C-alpha cells in the first residue's frame, strides 16, 4: 500500500487538508510522494533524505495567503538541495509566479500569452507618473498582487474614484508586509460584459501537464466585476448555459495556449482564470496555487457528486437539465462534477506527461 509522506510540520501546524478524492488518486498513479506545505520548507531536506530511496516525486503545496518571505526562501533553498526530483503541481521556484500575480503577467507577456496592460508601483507619485506614461484608460483596477476574490482590489471608473482608493490600497498593503514580494499594481480592466445576456463573465480552466481536463464559465451581474461560481442565480441560467458551452469550445480551441500559460510559470497542475473581451480575444488573469473542489461531506442535501458547485440553485438546475448538460458540457459534467474522476484524470495525465 503506497502512501504520501508528509514532511513534519511541527506541533503548531495544522494537518494537510486534502481535496476530496485527491490523495488516493495521487497515490494510485505516483506511488510514494513527498508532500510539502509551503510553510514547511525547513523539514523538506530531512524528510527527503530519509525517504529518498522510495520517493521519486515531490508535491509542493504552498499556502498562498500565509507563506512569508523567510518560509519561501527556505522552500527554494531546500528545493535546490534536493535537485531535479520531478514536482507535482507547483514547483518551489514557480510558486512566486502564482503568489505574485504581476510576476505571472511578466512571464506571460514575454511568452506572447495575452494579458491586460499593467504596471507595478510603490507609492502615489510613482503611480501617477506611470499612469500618465501608460496606455491604460478608465476603467482599470488597482490591486495588491496576492489578493483573492477581489480582496484588496479597487475598480476605478473615473478620476473621482482614484485618490481615495489609492490610499486604501496602500494602507491595505501594509498588512501584507511579511508576504513574499508584496507589490501594488494597476491593470487595465477588460470589458467582459455581455450586453445580450446582461452579465459579466469569467472562466476557470483546469490544466494537468500538457492537457486541459475541465473547466467552467461563471457569470454575475454587469455591475459586479468579480464573476465567481457562487453567483449563479435562476435569472442568469441562460447565460450560465451559454458561457459553459462556450467554455467547452475554448478548452479545445485554446488548449495549447492554456497549457503553455501554466507550464511557462514552472507549474503543471493548476486552475487558470481567463476572460474574453468584446471581440472574443482571450486574456489570462491569474493562476491558482490550488483550486477549490468542495467538501467531502457535501453541503447540506447537496452531497456527491456536487462537492462544488454546492449552491442549491445551481445543483437543482444541473439535476433538472442533466441530459442536456452531459451532452453539451462533457468536460464539465464528467471531468469536474465527478471529483473521483477529476483527480484520477489529473494524476493519470500528469504521470504520462512527466
Tab-separated table of C-alpha atoms in Angstrom, residues 108-109 111-116 257 274 281-285:
chain	number	residue	atom	x	y	z
A	108	UNK	CA	3.173	35.579	-19.894
A	109	UNK	CA	3.923	38.820	-21.704
A	111	UNK	CA	5.971	34.352	-23.907
A	112	UNK	CA	3.287	36.006	-26.082
A	113	UNK	CA	0.420	34.939	-23.860
A	114	UNK	CA	-2.226	37.689	-23.831
A	115	UNK	CA	-2.604	39.675	-20.597
A	116	UNK	CA	-4.172	43.072	-19.893
A	257	UNK	CA	-2.147	28.182	-25.267
A	274	UNK	CA	-9.443	33.729	-18.212
A	281	UNK	CA	-9.917	37.870	-27.653
A	282	UNK	CA	-8.808	35.744	-24.653
A	283	UNK	CA	-6.899	37.285	-21.754
A	284	UNK	CA	-5.214	35.431	-18.909
A	285	UNK	CA	-5.741	36.914	-15.442
